[in-house]
Amino acid sequence: MLTIKDLCASVEDKEIIRQLSLEVKPGEIHAIMGPNGAGKSTLGNVLSGRPGYEATAGTVTFKEMDLLDLDPEIRAREGLFLAFQYPVEIPGVSNMELLKAAVDARRTHAGQEEISAIDFMKMAREACKSVGLDQSFLKRGVNEGFSGGEKKRNEIMQMMLMEPTLCILDETDSGLDIDALQVVARGVNAMRSEERSFIVVTHYQRLLDFIVPDYVHVLANGRIVKSGDKSLALELEAKGYSWLEDEVA
Amino acid sequence: MSEQVEELIKKEYAAGFHTDIESETLPPGLNEDVIRFISAKKNEPEWMLEWRLKAYKVWQSMEEPSWAHVHYPEIDFQAVSYFSAPKSLEDRPKSLDEVDPDLIETYNKLGIPLHEQEMLAGVAVDAVFDSVSVVTTFREKLEEAGVIFCPISEAVHRFPELVKKYLGTVVPQRDNYYAALNSAVFSDGSFVYIPKGVRCPMELSTYFRINQMNTGQFERTLIIADEGSHVSYLEGCTAPQRDENQLHAAVVELIALDNAEIKYSTVQNWYPGDENGKGGIYNFVTKRGICHQRAKISWTQVETGSAVTWKYPSCILKGDHSIGEFYSVALTNNYQQADTGTKMIHLGKNTKSTIISKGISAGRSQNAYRGLVRMGSSASGARNFTQCDSLLIGDRCGAHTFPYIESAHPSAIVEHEATTSKVSDDQMFLCQQRGLDPEKAVSMIVNGFCREVFKQLPMEFAVEAGKLLEVSLEGSVG
């Protein structure tokens, strides 16, 4: 699915990711944890092709393609989805309009026909329901006046509609209360399948109580310093990150 | 992101092409003889000629205004040709089948096939190709309702009393330099009269085209809505690609008598010049309406074309309780310049006006909103609300706001809100991360920004406006 080899990446000429390697197989959930400034969000941004995040060395293979060679919108159409940490508002553009265009972009790319408005509405209503958003959110401007929790639910709703093959959740749990957290987790769990993989970036172990990862990686100083299974997350919860940083040093 | 922008900017004007139709064009230059020629060509009665000649004298005594935030080389008014008409028009076609196929082809390229429009939209089209109205449809049906919708040149003959009574009453000959010029040399345009209490059974629509080298366009439109009547008028323009700058000075006058309502919608897509600012139309337009008691005039405009736009559709709120509205989207790209806005002149008691202006600047363009709200000394209880938003795409363009507020009555209330924002990299990336290409992303973001105004447009126009914005923005992502 995704193979990252010795990836280095910079933001404004500052190296943030240093020789990071990671293998994600279909159906797997990888949690990326680590202290502030470790490069967690940078990883998601580099993989999704956000302008300003530059891969300077290494390779990333996604579905046997050179991911770094693809425009961001092509990556998205190929099934790479980034749930944003800070979803931005687009006033006047309805959620529905953006999402229909998004779903159609992905379908057209795959050689399928555009979805009919009726089928889309059916899907969209269903998705709204499963993340506990009122249907009126479909008609509202993208993230316009949404609360923090609503924005995050909206991201998950979008993820459901786009049916990606690789989902990257960038601190989707930050700023969520426990109920919203469970809603998000339920959404992710419902989407788990043998063909779909997840990279879950998070600060806290809490989210991983609900989304149980196959692997946990600790990112510090731009590289993965330790990998393990779910128990590693619990250990981190108990001991913090500093011992790992010391260990590496 | 700016690289994507650069690339997109390079796309060419989609409506740019030229149809070759033999026309009878007057050599460049303006003098009394030219005016007499125009008048004679149209078989005008003496009073009409006198009116033109008077306007010409006025024009000669005036100077070209220079206060607008636009810059262009001096116009040599003697280098402009003041009359041009497709020759085949000497015998006016009785139906569409008799129309020059080239002409129909032109419309087809623009995606406005008349046949389909007739059937699907139920719109009566008074198509102006160059200076003479070529096709007028649905006229009989309209006449059943008592509605008059015809070329103004025809109205001069058929309804001289109405024309004499109202022409130049809202925009007087000496109102401004371009209005005076238009009054002297106007080629053709539309005339509409809605009788008392009649609700016009369909949207009235005119498509304008410029299609003659070096020919100025001087449209003149007069719309009279008699007491308690209602009409919605649509005007759309697009022009073929060319090198030379072209002068366009139109005048539109609206008269809404007691309790009448006029909705005037424009989609303007004159050739804006190429990506280096070469060519393009100079568009100096005077549009104004007068509202009598409890009457309402609503202007909606989508301005995407022209190299230079100078245009302030305005309302004189003379009658008590009358209402004026102005909804505008003005988009400039490359080297386009726009200075546009409105004037709301409150004279009557409890008059109300609303101004919603959305300016979008891209490329190296300059986009100015200029608006006057004047509360007269008799305008007790008058209210205005103005919202003026600017959106910048890239960092080489400019957005300017020049609001003028004059209040001579203590009970009048004037509100003005203004914002300036940019299409942010974050918004662009969000769209791209959802699979949209940058071009689609920008057009979606900009369309969202304009939503409030587009809502005011008649359905079929709203779709066209969205499309137009997309085309006009090509190459402007930044």
XYZ file of C-alpha atoms in Angstrom:
727
model
C 0.000 0.000 0.000
C 2.479 2.609 1.230
C 6.231 2.306 1.470
C 8.256 5.197 2.810
C 12.017 4.831 2.495
C 14.531 7.191 4.060
C 12.249 10.160 3.598
C 13.649 13.592 4.390
C 11.400 16.631 4.268
C 11.756 20.328 4.927
C 9.494 23.240 5.613
C 10.945 26.618 4.691
C 14.367 25.027 4.341
C 14.219 23.617 7.827
C 14.586 19.860 7.910
C 11.704 18.353 9.845
C 11.616 14.730 8.744
C 14.918 12.893 8.790
C 15.293 9.589 7.017
C 11.959 8.199 7.982
C 10.963 4.737 6.812
C 7.593 3.112 7.206
C 5.703 0.268 5.589
C 1.902 0.260 5.684
C 0.142 -2.823 4.354
C -3.483 -3.021 3.280
C -5.880 -3.221 6.180
C -3.399 -1.998 8.765
C -3.757 0.820 11.234
C -0.582 2.628 12.199
C -0.552 5.125 14.997
C 2.079 7.833 14.933
C 2.742 9.391 18.313
C 5.329 11.732 19.616
C 6.016 15.017 21.348
C 5.254 18.439 19.927
C 7.486 19.389 17.060
C 8.435 15.806 16.288
C 7.226 16.119 12.708
C 3.946 14.236 13.011
C 1.800 16.691 11.088
C 4.580 17.314 8.609
C 4.453 13.662 7.660
C 0.759 13.875 6.742
C 1.298 17.094 4.855
C 4.238 15.768 2.879
C 2.369 12.603 1.965
C -0.665 14.573 0.783
C 1.475 17.052 -1.146
C 0.739 20.274 0.667
C 2.624 23.163 -0.955
C 5.511 24.306 1.200
C 6.270 20.826 2.463
C 9.152 19.601 0.419
C 10.501 16.077 0.276
C 14.250 16.466 -0.148
C 15.361 12.843 -0.197
C 14.018 9.317 -0.046
C 11.103 7.666 -1.791
C 7.434 7.124 -1.154
C 5.590 4.427 -3.045
C 1.810 4.405 -2.927
C -0.047 1.651 -4.751
C 3.097 1.080 -6.788
C 3.287 4.698 -7.869
C 5.898 7.298 -7.024
C 3.693 9.306 -4.710
C 5.979 12.319 -4.527
C 5.682 12.728 -8.266
C 1.907 13.206 -8.196
C -0.002 16.478 -7.859
C -1.951 16.727 -4.615
C -5.299 16.330 -6.368
C -4.108 13.175 -8.129
C -2.977 11.703 -4.826
C -6.455 12.408 -3.506
C -8.130 10.846 -6.527
C -5.928 7.781 -6.122
C -7.399 7.363 -2.669
C -5.132 9.223 -0.280
C -7.208 11.153 2.225
C -6.010 13.613 4.820
C -8.355 14.500 7.664
C -7.161 17.975 8.552
C -6.047 19.046 11.971
C -7.400 22.535 11.315
C -10.091 22.345 8.624
C -10.369 25.715 6.895
C -13.613 27.562 6.124
C -14.732 28.202 2.563
C -17.581 30.711 2.834
C -20.456 30.356 0.410
C -19.376 26.960 -0.924
C -21.729 24.368 0.456
C -20.401 21.178 1.944
C -22.576 19.338 -0.518
C -21.117 21.120 -3.525
C -17.537 20.451 -2.474
C -18.241 16.836 -1.612
C -20.114 16.039 -4.788
C -17.223 17.503 -6.771
C -14.791 15.528 -4.643
C -16.620 12.236 -5.065
C -16.972 12.864 -8.794
C -13.295 13.733 -9.171
C -12.395 10.417 -7.594
C -14.919 8.469 -9.665
C -14.022 10.106 -12.966
C -10.370 9.410 -12.262
C -11.218 5.746 -11.802
C -13.080 5.732 -15.110
C -16.497 5.659 -13.492
C -19.439 7.877 -14.224
C -20.273 10.829 -12.014
C -22.642 9.991 -9.233
C -26.234 11.056 -9.670
C -27.453 13.828 -7.423
C -30.013 11.523 -5.882
C -27.558 8.746 -5.071
C -25.116 11.266 -3.721
C -27.698 12.786 -1.417
C -28.605 9.369 -0.132
C -24.957 8.600 0.621
C -24.320 12.008 2.137
C -27.328 11.808 4.456
C -26.218 8.385 5.589
C -22.703 9.650 6.292
C -24.038 12.640 8.215
C -26.105 10.374 10.360
C -23.229 8.078 11.211
C -21.112 10.939 12.536
C -24.034 12.585 14.293
C -24.196 15.683 12.127
C -27.548 17.161 11.231
C -28.335 17.044 7.516
C -28.415 20.813 7.451
C -24.605 20.660 7.528
C -24.656 19.517 3.921
C -26.147 22.825 2.877
C -23.939 24.990 5.046
C -20.741 26.576 3.808
C -17.708 24.319 4.178
C -16.760 24.517 7.876
C -18.428 27.946 7.986
C -19.217 28.684 11.610
C -18.743 25.038 12.606
C -17.539 24.350 16.137
C -14.240 22.535 16.574
C -16.015 19.234 17.125
C -18.298 19.737 14.142
C -15.339 20.400 11.900
C -13.715 17.139 12.925
C -16.908 15.177 12.423
C -17.230 16.835 9.077
C -13.767 15.564 8.143
C -14.774 12.014 9.011
C -17.990 12.437 7.056
C -15.948 13.506 4.037
C -13.656 10.550 4.501
C -16.618 8.189 4.433
C -17.933 9.661 1.224
C -14.620 9.601 -0.580
C -13.964 5.977 0.277
C -10.197 6.374 0.329
C -7.682 3.545 0.382
C -5.263 5.329 2.680
C -6.629 7.584 5.407
C -4.351 9.912 7.313
C -5.916 11.377 10.425
C -3.937 14.376 11.602
C -4.686 14.843 15.281
C -8.349 14.393 14.614
C -8.805 13.845 18.348
C -7.450 17.219 19.407
C -10.111 19.423 20.889
C -12.724 16.686 20.977
C -14.762 15.761 24.021
C -15.168 12.113 24.858
C -18.493 11.763 23.042
C -17.196 13.284 19.846
C -14.096 11.164 20.138
C -16.226 8.054 20.224
C -18.206 9.221 17.223
C -15.004 9.723 15.271
C -13.674 6.371 16.348
C -16.903 4.622 15.417
C -16.674 6.188 11.983
C -13.131 4.985 11.505
C -13.865 1.521 12.811
C -16.832 1.175 10.500
C -14.533 1.918 7.604
C -11.877 -0.598 8.541
C -11.444 -3.194 5.862
C -8.819 -5.429 4.384
C -8.186 -3.015 1.541
C -8.087 0.180 3.537
C -5.217 1.418 5.681
C -4.996 4.176 8.256
C -2.272 6.364 9.620
C -3.522 7.917 12.830
C -1.456 10.806 14.088
C -2.134 11.641 17.708
C -0.664 13.083 20.849
C -2.641 10.993 23.226
C -3.215 7.386 23.901
C -6.874 8.117 24.561
C -7.943 7.865 20.905
C -6.232 4.493 20.633
C -8.580 3.077 23.251
C -11.255 3.380 20.607
C -9.275 2.939 17.413
C -7.030 0.007 18.153
C -3.854 0.199 16.049
C -1.832 -2.676 14.694
C 1.353 -0.711 15.177
C 2.416 2.264 17.213
C 5.406 4.357 16.146
C 7.040 7.057 18.142
C 8.304 9.976 16.152
C 10.957 12.191 17.687
C 13.154 14.681 15.983
C 11.907 13.687 12.561
C 12.513 9.970 12.788
C 10.791 6.907 14.120
C 12.621 6.095 17.313
C 10.550 3.220 18.491
C 7.877 0.941 17.099
C 5.665 -1.538 18.820
C 2.106 -2.672 19.239
C -0.698 -1.095 21.191
C 1.086 -1.625 24.484
C 3.698 0.919 23.478
C 1.002 3.579 23.509
C 0.108 2.654 27.066
C 3.723 2.768 28.077
C 4.036 6.241 26.576
C 0.942 7.308 28.448
C 2.516 6.216 31.671
C 6.083 7.398 31.092
C 5.811 10.308 28.687
C 8.180 10.824 25.780
C 11.311 12.087 27.462
C 12.726 8.675 28.320
C 12.625 7.784 24.620
C 14.356 10.944 23.623
C 17.010 10.233 26.238
C 17.322 6.687 24.971
C 17.857 7.890 21.435
C 20.314 10.527 22.480
C 0.735 27.701 -5.814
C 1.668 30.740 -7.862
C 3.145 28.542 -10.578
C -0.163 26.804 -11.076
C -1.665 30.176 -11.225
C 0.717 31.326 -13.874
C -0.080 28.383 -16.047
C -3.771 28.768 -15.723
C -3.515 32.439 -16.520
C -2.246 31.676 -19.952
C -5.446 30.171 -21.275
C -7.135 32.149 -23.950
C -10.397 33.942 -23.948
C -12.947 31.244 -24.651
C -15.469 33.440 -26.419
C -12.820 34.933 -28.680
C -13.588 34.528 -32.343
C -14.711 36.708 -35.150
C -17.602 36.209 -37.500
C -17.227 37.579 -40.953
C -20.339 39.374 -42.000
C -20.423 41.993 -44.665
C -21.355 45.232 -43.059
C -21.896 48.768 -43.973
C -19.502 50.755 -41.888
C -19.099 54.470 -41.741
C -15.519 55.740 -41.965
C -14.065 56.871 -38.638
C -14.823 60.347 -37.387
C -17.599 62.336 -35.798
C -19.318 65.499 -36.995
C -22.856 66.678 -37.623
C -22.971 64.896 -40.950
C -22.229 61.588 -39.290
C -25.114 62.158 -36.920
C -27.397 63.085 -39.789
C -26.255 59.909 -41.584
C -27.052 57.715 -38.591
C -30.419 59.366 -38.179
C -31.211 59.086 -41.887
C -30.116 55.446 -41.959
C -32.756 54.784 -39.354
C -35.351 56.919 -41.052
C -35.730 58.931 -37.932
C -38.263 61.723 -37.551
C -36.981 65.263 -37.325
C -37.372 65.520 -33.538
C -35.071 62.587 -33.001
C -32.403 64.117 -35.205
C -32.730 67.426 -33.373
C -32.314 65.632 -30.065
C -29.140 63.956 -31.292
C -27.705 67.182 -32.641
C -28.396 68.954 -29.380
C -26.578 66.175 -27.533
C -23.659 66.476 -29.920
C -23.336 70.186 -29.114
C -23.422 69.420 -25.425
C -20.798 66.733 -25.853
C -18.478 69.089 -27.677
C -18.576 71.433 -24.695
C -17.654 68.688 -22.229
C -14.430 67.042 -21.168
C -13.648 63.410 -20.655
C -13.759 62.619 -16.913
C -10.552 61.534 -15.244
C -11.549 60.874 -11.642
C -11.996 57.128 -11.962
C -9.282 54.775 -10.757
C -8.465 53.619 -14.281
C -5.683 54.406 -16.706
C -5.757 54.083 -20.465
C -4.283 55.865 -23.444
C -6.193 58.893 -24.592
C -9.099 57.973 -26.835
C -9.180 59.633 -30.230
C -12.885 60.019 -30.753
C -12.283 60.947 -34.359
C -10.698 57.539 -34.954
C -13.877 55.733 -33.977
C -16.435 54.657 -36.516
C -19.929 55.508 -35.400
C -22.137 53.303 -37.499
C -22.106 49.720 -38.614
C -24.896 47.339 -39.540
C -24.882 43.878 -41.054
C -25.934 44.367 -44.669
C -28.317 41.490 -44.820
C -30.439 43.554 -42.544
C -31.688 45.870 -45.201
C -34.386 43.250 -45.526
C -35.239 42.378 -41.988
C -35.572 38.620 -41.529
C -39.041 37.406 -40.716
C -37.888 34.388 -38.783
C -34.729 32.780 -37.523
C -34.450 30.730 -40.711
C -33.827 33.893 -42.638
C -30.992 34.940 -40.421
C -27.446 34.742 -41.724
C -26.172 31.294 -40.784
C -22.878 32.861 -39.714
C -24.732 34.796 -37.116
C -26.515 31.744 -35.801
C -23.157 30.014 -35.739
C -21.755 32.797 -33.600
C -24.536 32.392 -31.124
C -23.985 28.678 -31.088
C -20.330 29.104 -30.257
C -21.369 31.230 -27.347
C -23.736 28.550 -26.219
C -26.815 30.688 -26.672
C -28.698 29.046 -29.527
C -31.800 31.113 -30.089
C -33.970 28.164 -31.025
C -33.340 26.462 -27.756
C -33.725 29.624 -25.823
C -37.130 30.195 -27.322
C -38.311 26.761 -26.461
C -36.552 25.932 -23.234
C -36.253 29.160 -21.358
C -39.361 30.875 -22.614
C -37.246 33.968 -23.000
C -37.991 36.582 -25.615
C -34.693 37.515 -27.196
C -33.978 40.804 -28.808
C -30.551 39.960 -30.193
C -28.343 42.900 -31.025
C -25.586 41.982 -33.438
C -23.479 45.054 -33.889
C -25.769 47.973 -34.060
C -28.980 46.686 -35.505
C -31.388 44.336 -33.858
C -31.458 41.219 -35.943
C -33.906 38.922 -34.356
C -36.855 39.772 -32.214
C -38.849 36.909 -30.909
C -41.922 36.434 -28.875
C -42.971 39.919 -29.612
C -46.491 39.002 -30.527
C -46.943 36.997 -27.395
C -45.731 39.913 -25.368
C -48.002 42.265 -27.201
C -50.941 40.123 -26.191
C -50.087 41.082 -22.641
C -49.735 44.653 -23.803
C -45.975 44.559 -23.278
C -43.866 46.430 -25.779
C -40.404 45.003 -26.321
C -38.701 46.211 -29.466
C -35.579 47.899 -30.777
C -35.524 51.503 -29.691
C -35.098 52.528 -33.336
C -38.481 50.970 -33.992
C -40.027 52.524 -30.901
C -39.074 55.945 -32.216
C -41.484 55.291 -35.111
C -44.183 53.280 -33.404
C -44.337 54.891 -29.982
C -42.949 58.386 -30.459
C -44.985 59.833 -27.596
C -43.553 57.392 -25.058
C -40.028 57.845 -26.313
C -40.315 61.635 -26.374
C -41.804 61.666 -22.905
C -39.122 59.574 -21.224
C -35.910 59.548 -23.267
C -33.199 61.467 -21.453
C -35.296 62.100 -18.363
C -33.262 59.858 -16.086
C -29.910 60.275 -17.786
C -29.979 63.770 -19.285
C -27.851 64.500 -22.316
C -25.409 66.531 -20.300
C -25.227 64.046 -17.433
C -21.707 63.058 -18.334
C -19.318 62.949 -21.257
C -20.142 59.449 -22.401
C -23.867 59.835 -21.901
C -23.763 62.918 -24.107
C -21.827 61.027 -26.748
C -24.278 58.170 -26.595
C -27.219 60.546 -26.938
C -25.713 61.938 -30.114
C -24.777 58.722 -31.849
C -26.672 55.860 -30.197
C -27.023 53.002 -32.599
C -29.798 50.885 -31.226
C -30.908 49.120 -28.114
C -34.076 47.988 -26.466
C -37.302 49.682 -25.658
C -39.642 48.184 -23.110
C -43.007 49.372 -21.898
C -45.053 47.411 -19.371
C -48.593 48.745 -19.034
C -50.340 49.481 -15.761
C -50.752 46.506 -13.476
C -49.213 44.029 -15.907
C -46.759 41.436 -14.767
C -44.547 40.726 -17.771
C -45.198 37.055 -18.603
C -41.544 36.249 -19.305
C -38.022 37.408 -18.688
C -36.947 39.875 -21.350
C -33.476 39.266 -22.613
C -31.003 40.957 -24.905
C -27.705 39.667 -26.061
C -25.210 42.184 -27.315
C -22.233 41.579 -29.507
C -19.513 43.735 -30.927
C -18.369 42.368 -34.226
C -16.949 45.140 -36.316
C -13.356 46.366 -36.295
C -12.988 49.837 -34.865
C -16.675 50.307 -34.280
C -17.931 51.831 -31.113
C -21.034 50.459 -29.585
C -23.564 52.957 -28.385
C -26.518 51.078 -27.077
C -29.475 52.923 -25.718
C -32.057 51.197 -23.596
C -35.238 52.641 -22.186
C -37.498 50.657 -19.899
C -40.740 52.050 -18.578
C -42.743 50.111 -16.013
C -46.110 51.765 -15.613
C -47.952 51.842 -12.295
C -48.100 48.529 -10.491
C -46.346 46.606 -13.239
C -43.455 44.193 -12.964
C -40.642 43.254 -15.324
C -37.372 41.358 -15.235
C -34.865 42.273 -17.897
C -31.697 40.357 -18.730
C -28.766 41.752 -20.603
C -25.777 39.688 -21.589
C -22.695 40.567 -23.556
C -19.790 38.762 -25.065
C -17.425 39.802 -27.798
C -14.927 38.263 -30.181
C -11.198 38.496 -29.689
C -9.405 41.369 -31.337
C -6.391 43.637 -30.926
C -7.649 47.159 -31.026
C -9.295 48.850 -28.150
C -12.930 49.436 -28.675
C -15.107 52.100 -27.241
C -18.412 51.198 -25.721
C -20.637 53.842 -24.188
C -24.086 52.605 -23.400
C -26.930 54.339 -21.646
C -29.736 52.561 -19.843
C -32.674 54.411 -18.360
C -35.266 52.783 -16.136
C -38.509 54.373 -15.067
C -40.498 52.632 -12.360
C -43.764 54.452 -11.825
C -45.803 54.097 -8.631
C -45.742 50.566 -7.217
C -43.865 49.217 -10.219
C -40.881 46.907 -10.019
C -37.974 46.538 -12.422
C -35.302 43.914 -12.053
C -32.377 44.485 -14.389
C -29.706 41.793 -14.608
C -26.494 42.026 -16.572
C -23.808 39.549 -17.430
C -21.022 41.500 -19.072
C -18.284 39.637 -20.907
C -16.795 42.036 -23.430
C -13.352 41.101 -24.660
C -11.009 41.981 -21.775
C -7.758 42.188 -23.713
C -5.086 39.535 -23.771
C -2.845 38.398 -20.923
C -0.474 41.291 -21.593
C -3.197 43.874 -21.433
C -3.330 44.351 -25.180
C -6.704 45.111 -26.691
C -10.015 44.827 -24.951
C -13.120 46.914 -24.727
C -13.385 50.299 -23.025
C -16.728 50.137 -21.366
C -18.159 53.457 -20.189
C -21.704 52.861 -19.171
C -24.350 55.067 -17.632
C -27.214 53.151 -16.086
C -29.766 54.793 -13.896
C -33.311 54.274 -12.780
C -35.892 56.401 -11.094
C -38.345 55.024 -8.557
C -41.673 56.693 -7.917
C -43.919 55.974 -4.910
C -43.355 52.486 -3.486
C -41.572 51.436 -6.638
C -38.536 49.178 -6.659
C -35.532 48.901 -8.916
C -33.027 46.120 -8.507
C -29.750 46.074 -10.420
C -27.762 42.865 -10.532
C -24.547 42.786 -12.484
C -21.841 40.269 -13.158
C -18.949 42.106 -14.747
C -16.120 39.946 -16.000
C -15.135 41.502 -19.294
C -13.737 44.729 -20.755
C -10.242 46.161 -20.442
C -11.648 49.193 -18.682
C -15.004 49.301 -16.951
C -16.586 52.549 -15.782
C -20.072 51.814 -14.634
C -22.370 52.841 -11.793
C -25.926 51.528 -12.116
C -27.845 53.861 -9.857
C -31.242 54.540 -8.349
C -32.972 57.806 -7.718
C -35.403 57.009 -4.944
C -37.769 59.862 -5.583
C -41.036 58.390 -4.372
C -41.765 57.739 -0.722
C -41.207 54.144 0.390
C -39.355 53.294 -2.794
C -36.566 50.705 -2.815
C -33.267 50.526 -4.647
C -30.970 47.517 -4.782
C -27.557 46.919 -6.281
C -25.956 43.492 -6.344
C -22.639 43.320 -8.099
C -19.884 40.887 -8.879
C -16.953 42.490 -10.655
C -14.069 40.271 -11.607
C -10.827 41.542 -13.102
C -7.901 39.465 -14.328
C -4.600 40.112 -16.131
C -4.455 43.866 -16.789
C -8.160 44.622 -16.553
C -9.316 47.695 -14.677
C -12.728 48.213 -13.209
C -14.153 51.215 -11.414
C -17.712 50.278 -10.686
C -20.361 50.702 -8.047
C -23.599 52.538 -7.630
C -25.321 55.675 -6.509
C -28.343 55.546 -4.259
C -29.985 58.946 -4.144
C -32.612 58.992 -1.402
C -35.136 61.775 -1.905
C -38.416 60.267 -0.697
C -39.426 59.429 2.857
C -38.707 55.966 4.203
C -36.796 54.987 1.122
C -34.564 51.951 1.404
C -31.478 50.827 -0.436
C -29.228 47.796 -0.287
C -25.796 47.525 -1.859
C -23.929 44.228 -2.003
C -20.703 44.439 -3.952
C -18.244 41.623 -4.494
C -14.992 42.540 -6.187
C -12.532 39.878 -7.280
C -9.081 40.856 -8.480
C -6.582 38.512 -10.051
C -3.456 38.805 -12.167
C -2.263 42.412 -12.313
C -5.723 43.873 -12.404
C -7.162 46.791 -10.473
C -10.666 46.622 -9.117
C -12.371 49.562 -7.461
C -15.753 49.881 -5.825
C -17.093 53.419 -5.912
C -20.421 54.076 -4.312
C -22.420 57.085 -3.279
C -25.224 56.994 -0.760
C -26.940 60.351 -0.486
C -29.719 61.000 1.988
C -31.568 64.114 0.850
C -32.998 66.689 3.211
C -36.510 65.299 2.707
C -35.514 61.658 3.115
C -36.751 61.136 6.640
C -36.527 57.562 7.831
C -34.394 56.559 4.876
C -32.093 53.588 5.266
C -29.142 52.174 3.453
C -27.124 49.062 4.000
C -23.880 48.607 2.109
C -21.673 45.564 2.128
C -18.556 45.705 0.098
C -16.266 42.689 -0.059
C -13.047 42.286 -1.980
C -11.267 39.068 -2.769
C -7.682 39.032 -3.958
C -6.142 36.225 -5.956
C -2.371 36.473 -6.044
C -0.298 39.412 -4.841
C 0.024 41.626 -7.884
C -3.539 42.879 -8.110
C -5.323 45.663 -6.318
C -8.697 46.170 -4.670
C -9.945 49.628 -3.763
C -13.043 50.948 -2.075
C -14.291 54.506 -2.437
C -17.491 54.917 -0.466
C -19.122 58.352 -0.427
C -21.806 58.953 2.171
C -23.763 62.186 2.376
C -26.580 62.528 4.832
C -28.720 65.627 5.031
C -31.389 64.164 7.263
C -30.815 63.298 10.917
C -33.210 60.341 10.904
C -31.531 58.625 7.976
C -29.491 55.513 8.724
C -26.505 54.473 6.661
C -24.544 51.312 7.328
C -21.360 50.376 5.555
C -19.462 47.128 5.959
C -16.354 46.232 4.059
C -13.993 43.269 4.025
C -10.931 42.285 2.056
C -9.750 38.715 1.905
C -7.522 36.444 -0.103
C -8.069 33.041 -1.574
C -5.852 31.310 0.913
C -3.377 28.536 0.258
C -5.202 26.544 2.924
C -8.510 26.788 1.072
C -6.846 25.778 -2.158
C -5.141 22.832 -0.545
C -8.315 21.647 1.122
C -10.015 21.513 -2.281
C -7.053 19.812 -3.911
C -6.839 17.284 -1.113
C -10.422 16.450 -1.961
C -9.434 15.764 -5.558
C -10.247 19.094 -7.225
C -7.749 20.591 -9.638
C -6.579 24.122 -8.804
C -8.695 25.712 -11.485
C -11.873 24.088 -10.271
C -10.878 24.938 -6.718
C -10.499 28.650 -7.402
C -13.689 28.829 -9.367
C -15.534 27.096 -6.551
C -14.103 29.394 -3.914
C -14.860 32.487 -5.971
C -18.355 31.311 -6.786
C -18.906 30.810 -3.081
C -17.723 34.345 -2.424
C -20.275 35.615 -4.955
C -23.153 33.475 -3.809
C -25.160 36.305 -2.283
C -25.201 38.122 -5.607
C -25.774 35.087 -7.806
C -28.832 34.296 -5.735
C -30.368 37.465 -7.141
C -29.943 36.379 -10.744
C -32.678 34.625 -12.687
C -32.040 30.886 -12.742
C -30.677 30.463 -16.259
C -28.480 33.514 -15.831
C -27.054 32.279 -12.572
C -25.741 29.167 -14.290
C -24.242 31.235 -17.075
C -22.661 33.597 -14.579
C -21.006 30.754 -12.741
C -19.638 29.416 -16.003
C -18.448 32.841 -17.040
C -16.578 33.318 -13.795
C -14.869 30.011 -14.318
C -13.796 30.980 -17.833
C -12.690 34.457 -16.786
C -10.620 33.104 -13.952
C -8.704 30.727 -16.117
C -5.105 31.361 -15.443
C -5.654 33.432 -12.360
C -5.029 31.001 -9.553
C -2.558 32.534 -7.228
